[in-house]
Short mmCIF file of C-alpha atoms in Angstrom, two decimals:
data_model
loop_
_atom_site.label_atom_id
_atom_site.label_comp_id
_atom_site.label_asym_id
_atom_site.label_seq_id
_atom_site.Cartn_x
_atom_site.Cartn_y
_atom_site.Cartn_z
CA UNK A 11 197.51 186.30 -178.06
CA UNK A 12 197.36 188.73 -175.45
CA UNK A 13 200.47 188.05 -172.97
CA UNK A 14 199.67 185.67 -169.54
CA UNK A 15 201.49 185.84 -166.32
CA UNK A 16 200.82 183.95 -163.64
CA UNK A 17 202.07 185.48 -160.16
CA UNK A 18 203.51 183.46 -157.00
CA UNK A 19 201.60 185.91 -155.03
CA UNK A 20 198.37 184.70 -156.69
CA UNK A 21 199.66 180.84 -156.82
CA UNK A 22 199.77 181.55 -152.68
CA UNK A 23 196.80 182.97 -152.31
CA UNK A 24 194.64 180.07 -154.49
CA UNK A 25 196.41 177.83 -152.00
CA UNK A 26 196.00 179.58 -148.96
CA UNK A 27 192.15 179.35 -150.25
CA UNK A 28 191.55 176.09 -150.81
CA UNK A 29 193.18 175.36 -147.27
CA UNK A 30 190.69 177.13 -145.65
CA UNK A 31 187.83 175.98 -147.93
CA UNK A 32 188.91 172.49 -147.42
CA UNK A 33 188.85 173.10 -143.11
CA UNK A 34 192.63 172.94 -142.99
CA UNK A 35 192.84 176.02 -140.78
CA UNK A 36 195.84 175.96 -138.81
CA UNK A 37 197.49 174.92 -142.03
CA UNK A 38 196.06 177.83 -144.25
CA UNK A 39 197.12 179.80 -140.45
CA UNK A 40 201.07 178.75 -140.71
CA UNK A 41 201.18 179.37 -144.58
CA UNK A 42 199.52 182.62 -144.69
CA UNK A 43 201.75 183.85 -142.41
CA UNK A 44 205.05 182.31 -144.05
CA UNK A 45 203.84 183.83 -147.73
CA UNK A 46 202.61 187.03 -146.61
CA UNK A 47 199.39 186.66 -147.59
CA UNK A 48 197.78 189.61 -145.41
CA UNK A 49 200.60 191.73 -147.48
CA UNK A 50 199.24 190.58 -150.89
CA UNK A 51 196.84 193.11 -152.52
CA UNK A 52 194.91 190.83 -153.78
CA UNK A 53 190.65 191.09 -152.80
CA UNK A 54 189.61 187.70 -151.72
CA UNK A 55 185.93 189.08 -152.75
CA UNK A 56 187.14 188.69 -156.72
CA UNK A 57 188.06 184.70 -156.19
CA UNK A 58 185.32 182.73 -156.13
CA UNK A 59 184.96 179.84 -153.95
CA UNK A 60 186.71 176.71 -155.08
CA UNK A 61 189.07 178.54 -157.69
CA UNK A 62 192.14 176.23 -157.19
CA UNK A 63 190.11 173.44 -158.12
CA UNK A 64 188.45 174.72 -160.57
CA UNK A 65 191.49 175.79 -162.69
CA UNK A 66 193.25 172.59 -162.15
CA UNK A 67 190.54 171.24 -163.65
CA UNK A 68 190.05 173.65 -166.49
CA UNK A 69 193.98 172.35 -166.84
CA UNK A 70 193.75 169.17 -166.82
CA UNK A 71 190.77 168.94 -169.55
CA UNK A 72 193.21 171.17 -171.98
CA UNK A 73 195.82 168.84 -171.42
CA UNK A 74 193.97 165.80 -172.31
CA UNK A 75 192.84 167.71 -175.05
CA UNK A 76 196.78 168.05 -176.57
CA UNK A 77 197.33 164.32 -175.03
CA UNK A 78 194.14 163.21 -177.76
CA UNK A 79 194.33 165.43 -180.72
CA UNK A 80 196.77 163.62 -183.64
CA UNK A 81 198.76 165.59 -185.67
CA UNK A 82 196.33 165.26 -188.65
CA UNK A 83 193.37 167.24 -186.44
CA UNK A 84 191.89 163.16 -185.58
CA UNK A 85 190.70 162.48 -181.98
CA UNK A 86 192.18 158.96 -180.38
CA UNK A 87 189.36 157.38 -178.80
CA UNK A 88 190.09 157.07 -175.10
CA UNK A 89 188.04 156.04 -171.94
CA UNK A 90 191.20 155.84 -169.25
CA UNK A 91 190.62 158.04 -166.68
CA UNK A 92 193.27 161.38 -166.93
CA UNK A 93 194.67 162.42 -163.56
CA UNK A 94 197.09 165.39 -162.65
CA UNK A 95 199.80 163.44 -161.30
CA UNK A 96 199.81 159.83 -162.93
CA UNK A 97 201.27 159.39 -166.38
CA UNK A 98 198.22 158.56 -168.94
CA UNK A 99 198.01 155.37 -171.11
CA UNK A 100 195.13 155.84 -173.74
CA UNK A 101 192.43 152.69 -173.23
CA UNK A 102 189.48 152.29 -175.31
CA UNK A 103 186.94 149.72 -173.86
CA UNK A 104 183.52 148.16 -174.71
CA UNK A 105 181.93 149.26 -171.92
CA UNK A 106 182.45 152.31 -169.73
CA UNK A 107 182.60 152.21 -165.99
CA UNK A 108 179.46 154.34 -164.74
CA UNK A 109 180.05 153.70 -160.95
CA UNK A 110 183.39 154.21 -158.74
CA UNK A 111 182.89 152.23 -155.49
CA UNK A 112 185.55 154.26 -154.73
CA UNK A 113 184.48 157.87 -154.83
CA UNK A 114 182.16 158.59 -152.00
CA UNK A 115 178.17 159.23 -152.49
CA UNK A 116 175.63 161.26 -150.61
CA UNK A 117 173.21 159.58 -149.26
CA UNK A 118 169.76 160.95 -149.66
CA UNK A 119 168.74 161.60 -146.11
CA UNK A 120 164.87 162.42 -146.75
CA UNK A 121 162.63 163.85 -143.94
CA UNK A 122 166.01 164.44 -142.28
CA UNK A 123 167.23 166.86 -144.91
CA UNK A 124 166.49 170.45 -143.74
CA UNK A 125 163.77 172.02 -145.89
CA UNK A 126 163.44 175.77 -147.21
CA UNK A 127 161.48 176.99 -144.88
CA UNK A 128 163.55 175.93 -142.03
CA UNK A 129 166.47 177.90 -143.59
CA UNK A 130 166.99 181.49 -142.94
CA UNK A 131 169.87 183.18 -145.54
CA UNK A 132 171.35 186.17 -143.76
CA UNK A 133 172.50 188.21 -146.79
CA UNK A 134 174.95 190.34 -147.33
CA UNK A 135 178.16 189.06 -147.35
CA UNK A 136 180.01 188.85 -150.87
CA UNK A 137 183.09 186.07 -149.46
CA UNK A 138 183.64 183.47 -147.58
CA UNK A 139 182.30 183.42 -144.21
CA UNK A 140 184.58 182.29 -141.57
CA UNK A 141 183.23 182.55 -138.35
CA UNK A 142 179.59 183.35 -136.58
CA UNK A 143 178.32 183.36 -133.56
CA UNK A 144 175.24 183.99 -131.55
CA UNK A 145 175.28 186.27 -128.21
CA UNK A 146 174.45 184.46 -125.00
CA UNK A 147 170.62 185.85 -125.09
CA UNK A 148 170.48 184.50 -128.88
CA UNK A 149 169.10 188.37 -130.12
CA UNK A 150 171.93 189.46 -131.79
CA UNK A 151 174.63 187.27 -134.45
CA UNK A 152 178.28 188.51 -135.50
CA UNK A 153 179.98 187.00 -138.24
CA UNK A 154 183.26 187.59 -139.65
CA UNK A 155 184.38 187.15 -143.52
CA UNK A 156 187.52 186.96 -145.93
CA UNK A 157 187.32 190.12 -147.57
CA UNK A 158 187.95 191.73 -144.27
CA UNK A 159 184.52 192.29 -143.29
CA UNK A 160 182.55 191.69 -140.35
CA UNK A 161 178.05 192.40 -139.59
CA UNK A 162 176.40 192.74 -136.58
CA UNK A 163 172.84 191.01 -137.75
CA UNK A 164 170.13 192.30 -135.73
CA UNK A 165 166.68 190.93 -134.47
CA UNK A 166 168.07 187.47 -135.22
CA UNK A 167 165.39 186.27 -132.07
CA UNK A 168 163.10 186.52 -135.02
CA UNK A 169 163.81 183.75 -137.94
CA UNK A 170 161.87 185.55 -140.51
CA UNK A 171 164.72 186.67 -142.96
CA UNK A 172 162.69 189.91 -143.90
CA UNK A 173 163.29 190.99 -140.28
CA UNK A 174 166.91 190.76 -140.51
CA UNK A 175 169.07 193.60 -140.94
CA UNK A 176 172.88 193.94 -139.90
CA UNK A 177 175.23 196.58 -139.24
CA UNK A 178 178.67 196.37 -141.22
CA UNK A 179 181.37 196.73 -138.60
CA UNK A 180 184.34 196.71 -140.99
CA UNK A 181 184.58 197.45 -144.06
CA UNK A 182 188.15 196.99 -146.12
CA UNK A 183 187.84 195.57 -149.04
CA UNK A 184 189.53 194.90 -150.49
CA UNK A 185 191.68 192.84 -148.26
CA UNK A 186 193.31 189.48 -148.26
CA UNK A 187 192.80 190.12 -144.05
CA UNK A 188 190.26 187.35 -143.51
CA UNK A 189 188.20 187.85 -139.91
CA UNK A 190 188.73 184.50 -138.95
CA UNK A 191 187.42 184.18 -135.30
CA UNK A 192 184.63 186.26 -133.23
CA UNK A 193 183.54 185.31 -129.78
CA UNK A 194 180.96 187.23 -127.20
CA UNK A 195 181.74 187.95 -123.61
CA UNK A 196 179.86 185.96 -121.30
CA UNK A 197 177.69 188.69 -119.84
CA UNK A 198 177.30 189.44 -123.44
CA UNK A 199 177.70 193.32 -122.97
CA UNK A 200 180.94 193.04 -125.56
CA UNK A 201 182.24 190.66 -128.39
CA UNK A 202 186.06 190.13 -130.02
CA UNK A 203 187.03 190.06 -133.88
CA UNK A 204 190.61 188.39 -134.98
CA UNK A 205 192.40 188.74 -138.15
CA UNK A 206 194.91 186.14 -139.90
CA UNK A 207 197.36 189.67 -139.94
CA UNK A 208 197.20 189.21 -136.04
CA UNK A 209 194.69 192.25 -135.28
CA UNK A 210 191.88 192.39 -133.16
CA UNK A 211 188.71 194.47 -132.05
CA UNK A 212 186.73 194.42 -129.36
CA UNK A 213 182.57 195.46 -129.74
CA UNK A 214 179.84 196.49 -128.05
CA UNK A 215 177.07 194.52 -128.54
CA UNK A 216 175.42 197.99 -129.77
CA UNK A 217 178.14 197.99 -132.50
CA UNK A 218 180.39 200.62 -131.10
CA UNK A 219 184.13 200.24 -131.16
CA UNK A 220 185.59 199.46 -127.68
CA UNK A 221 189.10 199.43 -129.07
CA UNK A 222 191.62 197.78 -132.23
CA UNK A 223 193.72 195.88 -130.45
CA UNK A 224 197.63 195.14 -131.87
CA UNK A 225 199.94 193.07 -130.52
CA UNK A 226 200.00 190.10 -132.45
CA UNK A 227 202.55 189.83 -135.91
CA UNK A 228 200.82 186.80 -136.79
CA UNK A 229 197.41 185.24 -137.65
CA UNK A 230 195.45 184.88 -134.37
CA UNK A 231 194.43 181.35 -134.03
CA UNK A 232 192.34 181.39 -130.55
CA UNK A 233 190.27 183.96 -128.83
CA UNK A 234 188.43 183.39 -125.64
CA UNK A 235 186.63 185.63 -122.79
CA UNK A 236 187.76 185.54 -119.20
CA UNK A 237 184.52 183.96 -117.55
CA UNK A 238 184.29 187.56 -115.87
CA UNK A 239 183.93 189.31 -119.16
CA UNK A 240 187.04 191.69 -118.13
CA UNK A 241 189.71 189.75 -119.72
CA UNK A 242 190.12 188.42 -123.38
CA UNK A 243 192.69 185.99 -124.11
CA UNK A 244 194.46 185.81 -127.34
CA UNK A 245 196.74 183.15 -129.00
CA UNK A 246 198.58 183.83 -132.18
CA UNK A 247 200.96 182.02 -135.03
CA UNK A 248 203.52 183.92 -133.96
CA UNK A 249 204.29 181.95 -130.67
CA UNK A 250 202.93 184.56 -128.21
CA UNK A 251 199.42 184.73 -126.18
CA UNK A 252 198.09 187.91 -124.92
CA UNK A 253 196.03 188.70 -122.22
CA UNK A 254 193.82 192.49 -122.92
CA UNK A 255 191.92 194.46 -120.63
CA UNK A 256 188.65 194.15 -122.19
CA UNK A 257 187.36 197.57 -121.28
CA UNK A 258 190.10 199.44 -122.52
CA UNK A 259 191.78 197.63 -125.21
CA UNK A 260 195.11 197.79 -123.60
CA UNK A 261 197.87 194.53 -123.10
CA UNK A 262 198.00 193.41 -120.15
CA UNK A 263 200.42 190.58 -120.38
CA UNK A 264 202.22 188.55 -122.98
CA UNK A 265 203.45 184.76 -122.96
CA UNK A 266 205.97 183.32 -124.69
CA UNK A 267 205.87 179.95 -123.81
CA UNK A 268 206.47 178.12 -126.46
CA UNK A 269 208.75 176.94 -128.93
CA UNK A 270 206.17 176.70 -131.90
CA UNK A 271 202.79 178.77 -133.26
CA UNK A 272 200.23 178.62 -130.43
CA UNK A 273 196.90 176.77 -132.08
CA UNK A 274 195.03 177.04 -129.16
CA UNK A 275 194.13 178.65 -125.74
CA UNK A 276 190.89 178.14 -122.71
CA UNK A 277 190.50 179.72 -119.25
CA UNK A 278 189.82 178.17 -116.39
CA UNK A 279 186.22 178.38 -115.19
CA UNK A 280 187.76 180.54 -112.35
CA UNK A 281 189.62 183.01 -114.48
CA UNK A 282 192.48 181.98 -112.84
CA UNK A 283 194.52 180.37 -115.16
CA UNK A 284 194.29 179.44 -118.90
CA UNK A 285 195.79 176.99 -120.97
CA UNK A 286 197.80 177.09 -124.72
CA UNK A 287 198.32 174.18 -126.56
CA UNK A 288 201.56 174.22 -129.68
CA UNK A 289 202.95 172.61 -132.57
CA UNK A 290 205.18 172.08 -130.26
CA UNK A 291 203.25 169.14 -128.77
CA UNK A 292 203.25 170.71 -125.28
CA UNK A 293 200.37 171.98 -123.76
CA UNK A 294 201.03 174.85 -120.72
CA UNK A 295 199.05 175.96 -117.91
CA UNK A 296 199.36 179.38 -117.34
CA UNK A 297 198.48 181.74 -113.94
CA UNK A 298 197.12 185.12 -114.70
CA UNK A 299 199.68 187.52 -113.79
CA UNK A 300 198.88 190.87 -112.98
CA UNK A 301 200.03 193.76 -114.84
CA UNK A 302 203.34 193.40 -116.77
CA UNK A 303 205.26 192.18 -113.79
CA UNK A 304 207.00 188.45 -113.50
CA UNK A 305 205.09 185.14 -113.64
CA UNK A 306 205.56 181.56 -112.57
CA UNK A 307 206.90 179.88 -114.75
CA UNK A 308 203.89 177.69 -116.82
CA UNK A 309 203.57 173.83 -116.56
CA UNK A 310 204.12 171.85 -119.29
CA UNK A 311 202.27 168.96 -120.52
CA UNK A 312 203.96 166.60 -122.97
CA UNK A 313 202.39 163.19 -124.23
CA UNK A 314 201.85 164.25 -127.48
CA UNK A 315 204.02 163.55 -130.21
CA UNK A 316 202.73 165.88 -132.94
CA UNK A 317 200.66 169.39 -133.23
CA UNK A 318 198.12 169.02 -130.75
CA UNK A 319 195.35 171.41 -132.48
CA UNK A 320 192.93 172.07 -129.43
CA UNK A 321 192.62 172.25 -125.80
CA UNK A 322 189.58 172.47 -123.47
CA UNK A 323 188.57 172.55 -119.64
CA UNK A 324 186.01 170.33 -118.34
CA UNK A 325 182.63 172.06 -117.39
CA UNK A 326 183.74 171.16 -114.05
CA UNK A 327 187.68 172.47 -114.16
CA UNK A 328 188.75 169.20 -112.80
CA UNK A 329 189.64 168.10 -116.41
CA UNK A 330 191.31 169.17 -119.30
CA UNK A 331 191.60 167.56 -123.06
CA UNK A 332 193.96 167.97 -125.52
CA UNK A 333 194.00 166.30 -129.59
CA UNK A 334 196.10 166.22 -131.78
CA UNK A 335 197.50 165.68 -135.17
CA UNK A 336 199.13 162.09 -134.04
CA UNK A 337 195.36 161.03 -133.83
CA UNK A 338 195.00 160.62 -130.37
CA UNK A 339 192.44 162.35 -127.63
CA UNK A 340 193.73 162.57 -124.34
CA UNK A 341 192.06 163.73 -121.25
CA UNK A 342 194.38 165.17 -118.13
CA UNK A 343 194.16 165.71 -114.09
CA UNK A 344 195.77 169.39 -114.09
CA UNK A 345 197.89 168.14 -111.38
CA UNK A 346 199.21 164.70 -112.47
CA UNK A 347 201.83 164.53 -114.93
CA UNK A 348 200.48 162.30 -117.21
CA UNK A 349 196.73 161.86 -118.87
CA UNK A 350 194.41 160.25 -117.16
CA UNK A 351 193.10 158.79 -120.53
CA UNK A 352 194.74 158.22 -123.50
CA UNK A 353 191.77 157.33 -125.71
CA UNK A 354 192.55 155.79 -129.22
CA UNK A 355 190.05 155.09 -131.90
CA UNK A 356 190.62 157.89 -135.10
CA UNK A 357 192.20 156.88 -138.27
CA UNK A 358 193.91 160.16 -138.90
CA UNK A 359 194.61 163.60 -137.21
CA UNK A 360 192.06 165.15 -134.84
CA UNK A 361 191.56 168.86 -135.27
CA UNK A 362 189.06 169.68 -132.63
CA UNK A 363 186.82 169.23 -130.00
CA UNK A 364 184.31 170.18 -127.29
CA UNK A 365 182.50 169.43 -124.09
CA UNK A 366 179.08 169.08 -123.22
CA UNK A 367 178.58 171.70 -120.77
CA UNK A 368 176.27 168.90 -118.48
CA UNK A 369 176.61 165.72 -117.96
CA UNK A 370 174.07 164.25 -120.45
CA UNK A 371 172.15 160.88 -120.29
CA UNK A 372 174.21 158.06 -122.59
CA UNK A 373 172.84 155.17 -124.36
CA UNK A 374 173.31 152.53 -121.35
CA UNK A 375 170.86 155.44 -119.65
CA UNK A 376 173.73 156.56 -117.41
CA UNK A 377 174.85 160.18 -116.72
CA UNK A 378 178.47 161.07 -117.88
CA UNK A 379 180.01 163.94 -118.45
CA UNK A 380 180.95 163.40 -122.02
CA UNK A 381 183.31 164.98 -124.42
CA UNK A 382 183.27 164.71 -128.56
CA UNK A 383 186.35 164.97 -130.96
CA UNK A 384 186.43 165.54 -134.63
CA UNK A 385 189.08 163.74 -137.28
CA UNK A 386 190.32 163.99 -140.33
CA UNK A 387 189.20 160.27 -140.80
CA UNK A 388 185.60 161.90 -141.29
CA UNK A 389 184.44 161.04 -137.57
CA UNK A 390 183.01 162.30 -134.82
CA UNK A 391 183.63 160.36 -131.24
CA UNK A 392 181.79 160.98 -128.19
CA UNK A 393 183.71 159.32 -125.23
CA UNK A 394 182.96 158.95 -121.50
CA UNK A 395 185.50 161.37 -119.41
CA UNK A 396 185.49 159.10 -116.52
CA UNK A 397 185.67 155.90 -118.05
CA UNK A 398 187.62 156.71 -121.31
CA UNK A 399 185.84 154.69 -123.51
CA UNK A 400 184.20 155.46 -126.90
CA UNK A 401 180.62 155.88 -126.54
CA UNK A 402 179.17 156.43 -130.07
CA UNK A 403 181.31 156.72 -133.14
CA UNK A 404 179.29 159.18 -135.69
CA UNK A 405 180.01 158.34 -139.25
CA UNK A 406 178.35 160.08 -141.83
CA UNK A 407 180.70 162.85 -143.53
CA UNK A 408 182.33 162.46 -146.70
CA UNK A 409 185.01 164.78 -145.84
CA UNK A 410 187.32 165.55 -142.89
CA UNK A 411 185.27 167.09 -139.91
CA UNK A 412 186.42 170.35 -138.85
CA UNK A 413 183.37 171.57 -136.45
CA UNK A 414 182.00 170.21 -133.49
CA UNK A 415 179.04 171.95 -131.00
CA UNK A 416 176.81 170.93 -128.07
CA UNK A 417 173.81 172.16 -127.30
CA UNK A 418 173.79 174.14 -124.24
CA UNK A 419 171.90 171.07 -122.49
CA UNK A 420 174.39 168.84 -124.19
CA UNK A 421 170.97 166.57 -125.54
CA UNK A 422 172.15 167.44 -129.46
CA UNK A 423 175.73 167.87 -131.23
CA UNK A 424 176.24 169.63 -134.53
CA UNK A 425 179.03 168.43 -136.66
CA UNK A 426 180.19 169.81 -140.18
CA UNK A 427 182.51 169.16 -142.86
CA UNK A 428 183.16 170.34 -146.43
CA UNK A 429 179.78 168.28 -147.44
CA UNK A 430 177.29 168.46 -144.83
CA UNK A 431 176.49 170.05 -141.64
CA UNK A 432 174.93 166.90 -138.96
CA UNK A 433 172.75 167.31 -135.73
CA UNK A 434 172.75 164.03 -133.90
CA UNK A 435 170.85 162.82 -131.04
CA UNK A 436 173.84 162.79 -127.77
CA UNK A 437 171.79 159.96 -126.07
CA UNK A 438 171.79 157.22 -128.81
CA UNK A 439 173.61 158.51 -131.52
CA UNK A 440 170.31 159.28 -133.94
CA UNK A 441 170.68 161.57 -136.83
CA UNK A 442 167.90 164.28 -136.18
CA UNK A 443 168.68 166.41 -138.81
CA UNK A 444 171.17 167.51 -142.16
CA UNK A 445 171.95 170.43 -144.13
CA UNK A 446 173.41 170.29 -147.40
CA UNK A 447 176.33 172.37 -147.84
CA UNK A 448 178.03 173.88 -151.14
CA UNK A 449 181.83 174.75 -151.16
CA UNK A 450 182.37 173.78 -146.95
CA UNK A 451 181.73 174.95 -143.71
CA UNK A 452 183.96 177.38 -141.95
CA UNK A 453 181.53 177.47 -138.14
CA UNK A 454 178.61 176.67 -136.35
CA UNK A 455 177.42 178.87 -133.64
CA UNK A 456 173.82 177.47 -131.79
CA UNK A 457 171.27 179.58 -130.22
CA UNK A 458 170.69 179.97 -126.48
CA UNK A 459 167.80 177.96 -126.87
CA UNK A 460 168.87 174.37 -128.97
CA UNK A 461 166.15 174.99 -131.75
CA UNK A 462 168.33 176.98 -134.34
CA UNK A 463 171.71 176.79 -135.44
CA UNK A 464 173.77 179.00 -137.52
CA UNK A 465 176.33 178.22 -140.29
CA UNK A 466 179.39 180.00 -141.76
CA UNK A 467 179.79 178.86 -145.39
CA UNK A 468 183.08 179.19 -148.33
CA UNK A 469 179.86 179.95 -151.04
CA UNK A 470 179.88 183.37 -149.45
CA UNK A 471 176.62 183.23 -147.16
CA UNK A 472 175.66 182.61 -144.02
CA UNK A 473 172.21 180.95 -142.47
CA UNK A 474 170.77 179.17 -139.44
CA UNK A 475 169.31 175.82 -139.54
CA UNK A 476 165.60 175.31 -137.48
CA UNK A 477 166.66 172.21 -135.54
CA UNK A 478 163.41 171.31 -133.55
CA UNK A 479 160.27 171.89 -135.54
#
């Protein structure tokens, strides 16, 4: 038998995997950068999707095999279930269980489901696909993948796939340096690339290399244009956020704020300022210094009591909310000291969240300006900023949510998990449409115009969805 070693490198990176497969990001973030994983030389495009579970599996089934076989080569009869961690007692009875109430089913969703022709595959891509996103003018779609690739996909205005071609911006495989974030400049001249091994890049939106931009010794885990389109902001694992001149690549400050890996970061509508958000449960509000001269010193927030995973201005600036992994939502005045809201309502932590960009008619038939959150308890909340109350709890998923995206006119959100992408109806909380997913989704990115959405998938391929018929 030839000889079999099994590496903690490669136990690392099959974790590190099914992290990110599973949406656990800022997890598969902190332990990628503890283990090294950007170090490993091992080419994420040779590990297919799902590997982890699939050779725990593959495990398990040889040891029940030893657990049944008898020494004389007989087979004990056995119908007990056989699990990884629980000791197994053999059971043999009359009838087998066919149904688990238990174990979660897909529903069969019908004339909701989106059909083939509605689907566009963008091909190309031989990993998982983290990230995607559409330019402002919805002609052009970036999208970033594990095996340390990244494609500019042109004439993307048209949905016919036979019109599609890309341009391959990087190309290092292999690589264990997953692109796990893009993001376009507002005037859309320009776009931004991040790395888990902290590096950057900034893009034309030709596909020309502005600059590589290092400065980071960790994964970056939030990337954001200055609403001018001359700054980028950058937050990373390794505590410190980074402000770049987007036109020449170059630092133009660094903050090191907090005590913890950053998870998150957002400008101010002005450009001003820009807030970071910490396993360290505070959130700061920073000024934009110029140059590398001195700062004020940023303003905490502190009300959480655990990781708080994302932070976001109100369309107006006059707001800001925060979640977190001790399941709350809470929604701040930038100059009180405490929230304004502390809103209450998910079973378990809440990893993101987003605002629609206009305040968008509810079910009562009232305009609010309205903000949704997504949980590990397989929810997604939409809540009413100036009252703080839940408005719609949206219910479907399986699996923890890990994506959530208005529509520019805030009349549709998109919401995925591991199982199924969602588009719901804002105003009364109506499912108008589903995609079946296979092996998770990483992002979703919508057009300019509501009608199409595009989705980053862990089975290596990327698509948009035709919302509106």
């Amino acid at each position: 038998m030839p000889f079999m070693t099994v590496t903690s490198d490669e136990v690392n990176y099959l974790v590190y995997r099914y992290m990110l497969e599973s949406g656990f990001v800022h997890s598969a973030f902190s332990f990628g950068h503890e283990s090294h994983i950007a170090k490993s030389k091992i080419g994420g495009g040779d590990v297919p999707a799902g590997a982890l579970v699939s050779y725990l599996q593959k495990g398990l089934q040889h040891t029940e095999i030893e657990c049944h076989i008898n020494e004389d080569g007989t087979e004990t009869l056995c119908d007990a279930a056989f699990s990884l961690l629980t000791r197994h007692q053999c059971s043999v009875r009359s009838k087998v269980k066919l149904f688990d109430p238990d174990v979660p089913i897909d529903e069969d969703f019908g004339v909701l489901e989106t059909s083939r022709d509605a689907i566009c595959h963008y091909r190309g891509h031989t990993d998982v696909v983290f990230t995607c996103a559409f330019n402002p003018e919805g002609t052009l779609l970036v999208s970033g993948c594990q095996d340390g690739t990244a494609r500019l996909w042109l004439n993307v205005d048209d949905p016919s796939a036979s019109s599609t071609s890309s341009l391959a911006l990087l190309d290092r495989t292999p690589s264990a340096n997953a692109i796990l974030l893009s993001a376009w400049s507002p005037d859309g001249s320009m776009f931004a690339l991040a790395a888990v091994s902290g590096e950057g890049w900034i893009w034309t939106a030709k596909g020309s290399l502005v600059s590589a931009l290092s400065g980071h010794t960790g994964p970056v885990s939030g990337l954001r244009w200055a609403p001018s389109s001359a700054l980028l902001l950058t937050c990373s694992l390794d505590e410190s956020i980074n402000v770049w001149t987007a036109s020449t690549g170059k630092l133009h400050s660094t903050y090191k704020t907090h005590a913890g890996a950053v998870l998150d970061c957002d400008w101010h509508p002005s450009g001003a300022s820009f807030l970071s958000c910490s396993v360290d449960t505070t959130i700061a509000l920073h000024e934009t210094r110029n140059g590398s001269g001195g700062h004020p010193t940023a303003r905490l927030f502190k009300g959480h009591t655990r990781d708080v995973n994302c932070v976001r201005w109100s369309p107006d600036a006059t707001l800001f909310a925060s979640c977190s992994d001790d399941t709350t939502v809470k929604i701040w005045d930038p100059n009180a000291d405490d929230p304004v809201h502390d809103l209450h309502g998910h079973g378990r932590d809440v990893c993101t969240l987003a605002w629609a960009t206009t305040t968008t008619t509810t079910h009562d038939g009232t305009r609010a300006l309205i903000l949704a959150s997504a949980s590990f308890d397989c929810t997604v909340r939409i809540w009413s900023a100036a009252r703080g109350t839940c408005l719609l709890v949206l219910s479907k998923h399986l699996h923890p949510v890990t994506s959530v995206s208005f529509t520019s006119g805030g009349e549709h959100l998109a919401a995925s998990s591991h199982d199924r992408v969602f588009v719901w109806s804002v105003g009364d909380g109506a499912l108008v449409r589903t995609y079946k997913a296979t092996g998770g989704v990483n992002c979703l990115s919508w057009h300019a115009s509501g009608e199409r959405l595009a989705v980053a998938c862990a089975n290596n391929s990327l698509i948009t969805l035709r919302v509106r018929s």
